[in-house]
Short mmCIF file of C-alpha atoms in Angstrom, two decimals:
data_model
loop_
_atom_site.label_atom_id
_atom_site.label_comp_id
_atom_site.label_asym_id
_atom_site.label_seq_id
_atom_site.Cartn_x
_atom_site.Cartn_y
_atom_site.Cartn_z
CA MET A 1 73.01 -14.45 -37.85
CA GLU A 2 74.27 -14.36 -34.38
CA ARG A 3 72.47 -10.86 -33.38
CA LYS A 4 68.95 -12.44 -34.07
CA PRO A 5 69.16 -15.05 -31.43
CA ALA A 6 70.44 -12.46 -28.79
CA LEU A 7 67.79 -9.63 -30.08
CA LEU A 8 65.18 -12.74 -29.33
CA LYS A 9 66.25 -13.36 -26.07
CA ARG A 10 66.21 -9.71 -25.17
CA ILE A 11 62.58 -9.39 -26.17
CA LEU A 12 61.79 -12.65 -24.59
CA ALA A 13 63.27 -11.59 -21.34
CA TRP A 14 61.43 -8.18 -21.81
CA LEU A 15 58.43 -9.66 -22.11
CA VAL A 16 58.62 -12.08 -19.29
CA LEU A 17 59.63 -9.17 -17.17
CA THR A 18 56.40 -7.12 -18.01
CA GLY A 19 54.27 -10.22 -17.83
CA ALA A 20 55.81 -10.65 -14.39
CA VAL A 21 55.35 -7.11 -13.33
CA LEU A 22 51.88 -7.34 -14.66
CA LEU A 23 50.62 -10.29 -12.99
CA GLY A 24 52.28 -8.67 -9.74
CA VAL A 25 50.20 -5.31 -10.05
CA LEU A 26 47.09 -7.38 -11.03
CA THR A 27 47.77 -9.71 -8.29
CA GLY A 28 48.21 -7.15 -6.19
CA ASP A 29 45.24 -4.97 -7.29
CA TYR A 30 43.07 -8.16 -6.44
CA LEU A 31 44.77 -8.68 -3.13
CA ARG A 32 44.12 -5.39 -2.22
CA SER A 33 40.28 -5.43 -3.63
CA ARG A 34 39.12 -8.74 -1.74
CA GLU A 35 38.52 -6.81 1.89
CA ALA A 36 37.64 -3.38 -0.15
CA PRO A 37 34.42 -1.60 0.53
CA VAL A 38 31.83 -1.60 -2.20
CA LEU A 39 31.23 1.54 -4.21
CA ASN A 40 28.11 2.42 -3.13
CA SER A 41 27.29 5.36 -0.59
CA ALA A 42 24.12 4.45 -0.04
CA ALA A 43 21.99 1.06 0.61
CA VAL A 44 21.70 -0.65 -2.96
CA ILE A 45 18.44 -2.51 -3.61
CA PHE A 46 19.55 -5.36 -6.01
CA GLU A 47 17.75 -8.30 -7.48
CA ILE A 48 19.28 -11.69 -8.10
CA PRO A 49 16.61 -13.73 -10.51
CA ARG A 50 16.54 -17.19 -10.61
CA GLY A 51 18.87 -19.34 -12.65
CA GLN A 52 21.21 -16.31 -13.16
CA GLY A 53 25.15 -17.08 -13.04
CA VAL A 54 27.85 -15.67 -11.37
CA TRP A 55 29.31 -13.69 -14.36
CA GLU A 56 26.13 -12.15 -15.15
CA ILE A 57 25.72 -10.97 -11.24
CA ALA A 58 28.81 -9.52 -11.70
CA TYR A 59 28.16 -7.40 -14.52
CA ARG A 60 24.76 -6.32 -13.13
CA LEU A 61 26.77 -5.29 -9.83
CA ARG A 62 29.11 -2.91 -12.11
CA ALA A 63 25.58 -1.55 -13.56
CA ALA A 64 24.10 -0.89 -10.16
CA GLY A 65 27.09 0.83 -9.53
CA VAL A 66 27.75 -1.62 -6.43
CA ILE A 67 31.73 -2.65 -7.76
CA ASP A 68 33.80 -1.53 -10.40
CA LYS A 69 35.89 -4.65 -11.88
CA PRO A 70 33.12 -7.67 -12.64
CA LEU A 71 36.42 -10.32 -12.97
CA TRP A 72 37.43 -9.39 -9.67
CA PHE A 73 34.08 -10.61 -8.21
CA VAL A 74 33.60 -13.57 -10.11
CA LEU A 75 37.73 -14.70 -9.35
CA GLN A 76 36.66 -13.96 -5.16
CA SER A 77 33.21 -15.81 -5.74
CA VAL A 78 35.70 -18.90 -7.57
CA GLU A 79 38.42 -18.57 -4.59
CA GLN A 80 35.65 -18.58 -1.68
CA GLY A 81 33.90 -21.51 -3.33
CA VAL A 82 30.92 -19.98 -3.64
CA SER A 83 30.38 -19.08 -7.50
CA GLY A 84 27.46 -21.23 -7.60
CA ARG A 85 25.87 -20.90 -4.50
CA LEU A 86 24.76 -17.48 -5.06
CA GLN A 87 20.81 -17.43 -4.06
CA ALA A 88 18.13 -15.74 -5.78
CA GLY A 89 16.28 -13.16 -4.32
CA GLU A 90 16.02 -9.28 -3.55
CA TYR A 91 18.83 -8.13 -1.24
CA GLU A 92 19.45 -4.56 0.22
CA VAL A 93 23.52 -4.08 -0.33
CA PRO A 94 24.75 -1.60 2.64
CA ALA A 95 27.48 0.79 2.03
CA GLY A 96 30.51 -0.03 3.11
CA VAL A 97 30.57 -3.89 3.14
CA SER A 98 33.43 -5.27 1.55
CA ARG A 99 32.99 -7.79 -1.60
CA ALA A 100 33.60 -10.74 0.73
CA GLU A 101 30.70 -9.64 3.30
CA LEU A 102 28.80 -9.12 -0.27
CA LEU A 103 29.52 -12.40 -1.18
CA ARG A 104 28.56 -13.73 2.02
CA LEU A 105 25.15 -11.79 1.79
CA PHE A 106 24.37 -13.78 -1.48
CA VAL A 107 25.35 -16.85 -0.20
CA SER A 108 23.29 -16.31 2.97
CA GLY A 109 20.05 -15.98 1.06
CA ARG A 110 19.10 -12.93 3.90
CA VAL A 111 16.83 -11.54 1.33
CA ARG A 112 15.32 -7.98 1.88
CA GLN A 113 11.65 -8.59 4.33
CA HIS A 114 9.01 -6.40 3.19
CA ALA A 115 5.99 -6.12 5.66
CA VAL A 116 2.18 -5.68 5.01
CA THR A 117 -0.10 -4.58 7.93
CA LEU A 118 -3.25 -5.88 8.49
CA LEU A 119 -5.22 -3.64 11.44
CA GLU A 120 -7.43 -4.57 14.39
CA GLY A 121 -10.92 -3.79 13.05
CA TRP A 122 -10.48 -4.58 9.47
CA THR A 123 -13.43 -6.54 7.33
CA PHE A 124 -11.92 -9.69 5.50
CA ARG A 125 -12.71 -6.96 2.43
CA ARG A 126 -10.27 -4.22 3.54
CA MET A 127 -7.76 -6.86 4.42
CA LEU A 128 -7.88 -8.16 0.88
CA GLU A 129 -7.37 -4.72 -0.62
CA ALA A 130 -4.23 -3.78 1.75
CA ILE A 131 -2.95 -7.45 0.37
CA ARG A 132 -4.07 -6.64 -3.31
CA LEU A 133 -2.21 -3.01 -3.64
CA HIS A 134 1.18 -4.60 -2.40
CA PRO A 135 3.52 -4.03 -4.95
CA ALA A 136 6.04 -6.47 -2.95
CA LEU A 137 3.27 -9.81 -3.31
CA ASP A 138 2.91 -12.08 -5.91
CA HIS A 139 -0.70 -11.38 -6.64
CA GLY A 140 -3.24 -14.19 -7.49
CA VAL A 141 -6.22 -14.57 -5.21
CA SER A 142 -6.92 -11.14 -3.83
CA GLN A 143 -9.57 -10.64 -6.24
CA SER A 144 -11.15 -14.26 -6.08
CA GLU A 145 -14.55 -15.02 -4.44
CA PRO A 146 -14.06 -15.12 -0.54
CA GLN A 147 -15.20 -18.74 -0.53
CA ALA A 148 -13.13 -19.61 -3.31
CA ILE A 149 -9.74 -18.39 -0.87
CA MET A 150 -11.31 -19.85 2.13
CA ALA A 151 -10.89 -23.51 -0.38
CA ALA A 152 -8.04 -22.77 -1.24
CA LEU A 153 -6.87 -22.70 2.60
CA GLY A 154 -8.41 -25.82 3.35
CA ALA A 155 -11.49 -24.47 5.21
CA PRO A 156 -14.38 -24.61 2.53
CA GLY A 157 -17.60 -23.20 3.68
CA LEU A 158 -16.55 -21.05 6.41
CA ASP A 159 -17.11 -17.54 6.38
CA PRO A 160 -13.90 -15.43 6.18
CA GLU A 161 -14.86 -12.71 8.45
CA GLY A 162 -13.17 -12.24 11.66
CA ARG A 163 -10.82 -15.43 10.83
CA PHE A 164 -7.22 -13.73 9.77
CA PHE A 165 -5.39 -12.39 12.77
CA PRO A 166 -4.56 -8.66 12.68
CA ASP A 167 -0.82 -8.21 12.46
CA THR A 168 2.43 -7.10 11.05
CA TYR A 169 3.82 -9.72 8.49
CA PHE A 170 6.93 -9.61 6.71
CA PHE A 171 8.13 -11.28 3.87
CA PRO A 172 10.25 -11.74 0.56
CA ARG A 173 9.52 -10.19 -2.66
CA GLY A 174 7.75 -12.61 -4.73
CA THR A 175 5.47 -14.23 -1.71
CA SER A 176 2.33 -15.06 -2.95
CA GLU A 177 -1.16 -13.44 -1.23
CA LEU A 178 -2.41 -17.02 -0.37
CA GLU A 179 0.81 -17.15 1.87
CA ILE A 180 0.08 -14.18 3.68
CA LEU A 181 -3.64 -15.18 4.10
CA ARG A 182 -2.44 -18.53 5.27
CA ARG A 183 -0.11 -17.44 7.84
CA ALA A 184 -2.59 -15.14 9.38
CA PHE A 185 -5.51 -17.48 8.90
CA GLY A 186 -3.35 -19.89 10.96
CA LYS A 187 -2.37 -17.34 13.67
CA MET A 188 -5.66 -16.58 14.55
CA GLN A 189 -6.67 -20.13 14.94
CA VAL A 190 -3.57 -20.52 17.32
CA VAL A 191 -4.49 -17.38 19.30
CA LEU A 192 -8.14 -18.02 19.51
CA ALA A 193 -7.42 -21.43 20.35
CA GLU A 194 -5.10 -20.48 22.95
CA ALA A 195 -7.35 -17.57 24.54
CA TRP A 196 -10.47 -20.34 24.66
CA GLU A 197 -8.46 -22.67 26.89
CA GLY A 198 -7.67 -19.55 29.48
CA ARG A 199 -11.14 -18.27 29.28
CA VAL A 200 -12.57 -17.79 32.66
CA ASP A 201 -15.77 -19.75 33.92
CA GLY A 202 -19.75 -18.58 33.31
CA LEU A 203 -19.53 -17.46 29.87
CA PRO A 204 -22.42 -17.61 27.65
CA TYR A 205 -20.27 -18.87 24.74
CA LYS A 206 -21.12 -22.28 23.61
CA THR A 207 -17.84 -22.30 21.01
CA PRO A 208 -14.72 -20.68 20.32
CA GLU A 209 -16.55 -18.88 17.20
CA GLU A 210 -19.13 -17.54 19.53
CA ALA A 211 -16.29 -16.08 21.55
CA LEU A 212 -14.84 -14.87 18.16
CA ILE A 213 -18.20 -12.75 17.50
CA VAL A 214 -18.14 -11.27 20.64
CA ALA A 215 -14.38 -10.09 20.30
CA SER A 216 -15.30 -8.67 16.97
CA ILE A 217 -18.11 -6.09 18.19
CA VAL A 218 -15.76 -5.30 21.44
CA GLU A 219 -13.07 -4.74 18.83
CA LYS A 220 -15.44 -2.61 16.81
CA GLU A 221 -17.16 -0.72 20.22
CA THR A 222 -13.98 0.84 21.34
CA ALA A 223 -10.44 1.53 20.73
CA ARG A 224 -9.63 1.85 24.03
CA PRO A 225 -7.97 -1.25 25.63
CA GLU A 226 -8.98 -0.45 29.46
CA GLU A 227 -12.31 -0.22 28.25
CA ARG A 228 -12.56 -3.27 26.46
CA PRO A 229 -13.43 -5.53 29.66
CA GLU A 230 -16.07 -3.02 30.58
CA VAL A 231 -17.59 -3.41 27.00
CA ALA A 232 -17.55 -7.13 26.92
CA GLY A 233 -19.09 -7.35 30.41
CA VAL A 234 -22.08 -5.56 29.19
CA LEU A 235 -22.14 -7.54 26.04
CA VAL A 236 -21.86 -10.97 28.40
CA ARG A 237 -24.18 -9.87 30.85
CA ARG A 238 -27.22 -9.17 27.85
CA LEU A 239 -26.75 -12.35 26.58
CA GLN A 240 -27.09 -14.18 29.75
CA ARG A 241 -30.45 -12.10 30.49
CA GLY A 242 -31.63 -12.38 26.96
CA ILE A 243 -31.46 -8.79 26.16
CA PRO A 244 -30.63 -7.44 22.45
CA LEU A 245 -27.07 -6.39 22.35
CA GLN A 246 -28.17 -3.25 20.40
CA VAL A 247 -24.98 -2.52 19.36
CA ASP A 248 -24.55 -0.20 16.04
CA PRO A 249 -21.46 -1.68 14.50
CA THR A 250 -23.72 -5.13 13.58
CA VAL A 251 -26.14 -2.73 12.16
CA ILE A 252 -23.82 -1.04 10.08
CA TYR A 253 -22.44 -4.11 8.86
CA GLY A 254 -25.09 -5.83 7.79
CA LEU A 255 -26.18 -2.81 5.81
CA GLY A 256 -23.01 -2.96 3.56
CA GLU A 257 -22.57 -0.83 0.90
CA ARG A 258 -25.99 0.75 1.45
CA PHE A 259 -24.58 2.12 4.67
CA ASP A 260 -23.54 5.94 3.60
CA GLY A 261 -21.60 6.67 6.74
CA ASP A 262 -24.55 8.31 8.50
CA LEU A 263 -26.71 5.94 10.94
CA ARG A 264 -30.42 6.65 10.68
CA ARG A 265 -33.13 5.32 13.10
CA ALA A 266 -34.65 3.41 10.16
CA ASP A 267 -31.42 1.87 9.61
CA LEU A 268 -31.90 0.39 13.27
CA ALA A 269 -35.35 -1.32 12.26
CA THR A 270 -33.93 -2.79 8.78
CA ASP A 271 -34.11 -6.60 9.41
CA THR A 272 -30.75 -8.07 8.28
CA PRO A 273 -29.22 -10.98 10.17
CA TYR A 274 -26.76 -8.97 11.89
CA ASN A 275 -29.03 -6.13 13.04
CA THR A 276 -28.77 -6.69 16.72
CA TYR A 277 -31.36 -4.27 17.60
CA VAL A 278 -34.02 -6.70 15.67
CA HIS A 279 -32.68 -9.96 16.53
CA ARG A 280 -31.43 -11.43 20.01
CA GLY A 281 -28.57 -13.24 20.69
CA LEU A 282 -25.31 -12.94 18.35
CA PRO A 283 -24.80 -12.20 14.42
CA PRO A 284 -24.08 -14.89 12.46
CA THR A 285 -20.22 -13.99 12.38
CA PRO A 286 -17.83 -11.80 13.29
CA ILE A 287 -18.03 -8.35 11.91
CA ALA A 288 -14.23 -7.59 11.79
CA ALA A 289 -10.87 -8.95 12.92
CA PRO A 290 -10.64 -8.34 16.55
CA GLY A 291 -7.11 -8.40 18.00
CA TRP A 292 -5.55 -10.16 21.38
CA SER A 293 -6.82 -7.44 23.42
CA SER A 294 -10.31 -7.99 22.53
CA LEU A 295 -10.17 -11.51 22.38
CA HIS A 296 -8.69 -11.36 25.91
CA ALA A 297 -11.53 -9.15 27.00
CA ALA A 298 -14.46 -11.46 25.31
CA LEU A 299 -13.37 -14.40 27.38
CA HIS A 300 -12.13 -11.97 30.43
CA PRO A 301 -14.94 -9.66 30.77
CA ALA A 302 -15.07 -7.18 33.25
CA PRO A 303 -17.37 -7.97 36.50
CA GLY A 304 -20.35 -6.22 37.40
CA ASP A 305 -23.84 -5.31 36.70
CA THR A 306 -23.64 -2.60 33.89
CA LEU A 307 -25.93 -3.36 31.16
CA TYR A 308 -25.60 -0.45 29.20
CA TYR A 309 -22.82 2.33 27.94
CA VAL A 310 -23.07 5.71 25.55
CA ALA A 311 -20.42 7.21 24.08
CA THR A 312 -18.97 10.27 25.16
CA GLY A 313 -17.48 11.95 22.44
CA GLU A 314 -14.01 12.24 23.17
CA GLY A 315 -13.19 8.09 22.46
CA GLY A 316 -14.51 6.83 26.17
CA HIS A 317 -17.82 5.58 27.21
CA VAL A 318 -19.97 5.90 30.19
CA PHE A 319 -20.98 2.71 31.47
CA SER A 320 -24.70 2.54 33.40
CA ARG A 321 -26.71 -0.04 35.17
CA SER A 322 -30.24 0.95 34.38
CA LEU A 323 -32.17 2.30 31.85
CA GLU A 324 -32.88 5.57 33.27
CA GLU A 325 -29.18 6.10 34.45
CA HIS A 326 -28.37 5.05 30.57
CA ARG A 327 -31.10 7.82 29.25
CA ARG A 328 -29.41 10.22 31.63
CA ALA A 329 -26.20 9.49 30.00
CA VAL A 330 -27.55 9.72 26.36
CA ASP A 331 -29.10 13.22 27.06
CA ARG A 332 -25.91 14.62 28.66
CA TYR A 333 -23.40 13.12 25.80
CA GLN A 334 -25.96 12.83 22.78
CA ARG A 335 -27.53 15.66 22.79
CA LYS A 336 -24.10 17.94 23.89
CA GLU A 337 -23.06 16.39 20.32
#
């Protein structure tokens, strides 16, 4: 009878000792793992959906090859007091960061940034296409009618052409298409207002919108920044003298889908509101989105007396003062082509 209590005591002592050793081992493993690097040897894209708890996040991190022990991740989040503060979003988990740094990343909300680039010289339709094709955006308006989009932006009745500033816009996954358009629309308003305030005297524009139209023509006429003030100077002097602008990109824009890539003499006589061979003055709207360089050129045209220019076929232009001089340049460069 006396042996049983002694045996129980030995078993109990063994269990306590084993438990203490095991606890010590686990505690040591946990403490060592707090600053141990994550398992991924390359950056991993990891998304935390809205409403997902820390246990679900931990098991998904293990499945993604970032950590190996979800329990330690959960315990550390509790220890650091952040278990309920992990923010939803798409993150880029770098290789080599510690679990503590990983938790700080998720708490910070520094989500992965995507980018969509809207280029100078693009039409509004081309911008919508780039936005519609971007896989990280939340799609919804890019296939709407332009006027519906402008109404959603708080500018009902305003033609969208040229109203969106060409730039690279960064955003987290799930951003709406309308938000990108809102940012580009707002930036063009700011940039145009600033450029208008700094304009030189004596320009033939009555409104910033007219300057925007000229800037869009400059944008389409030359890709060389150093030529843009010269092109703008020619356009300004022709407007001041009542000479038709006679620029091909406006004709092409007016033709729309009828343009097949080859501008013919008959096209120059086709009567559209944008044909600056047929109509004097400015077309009714911009024909593309101008960048800052073209806006600045339209409001700071180069002085001089040139009234004509012709493409050299090598990316640049030759500027002429008289029609006779211009005809010689056309004979030289266009016949050469």
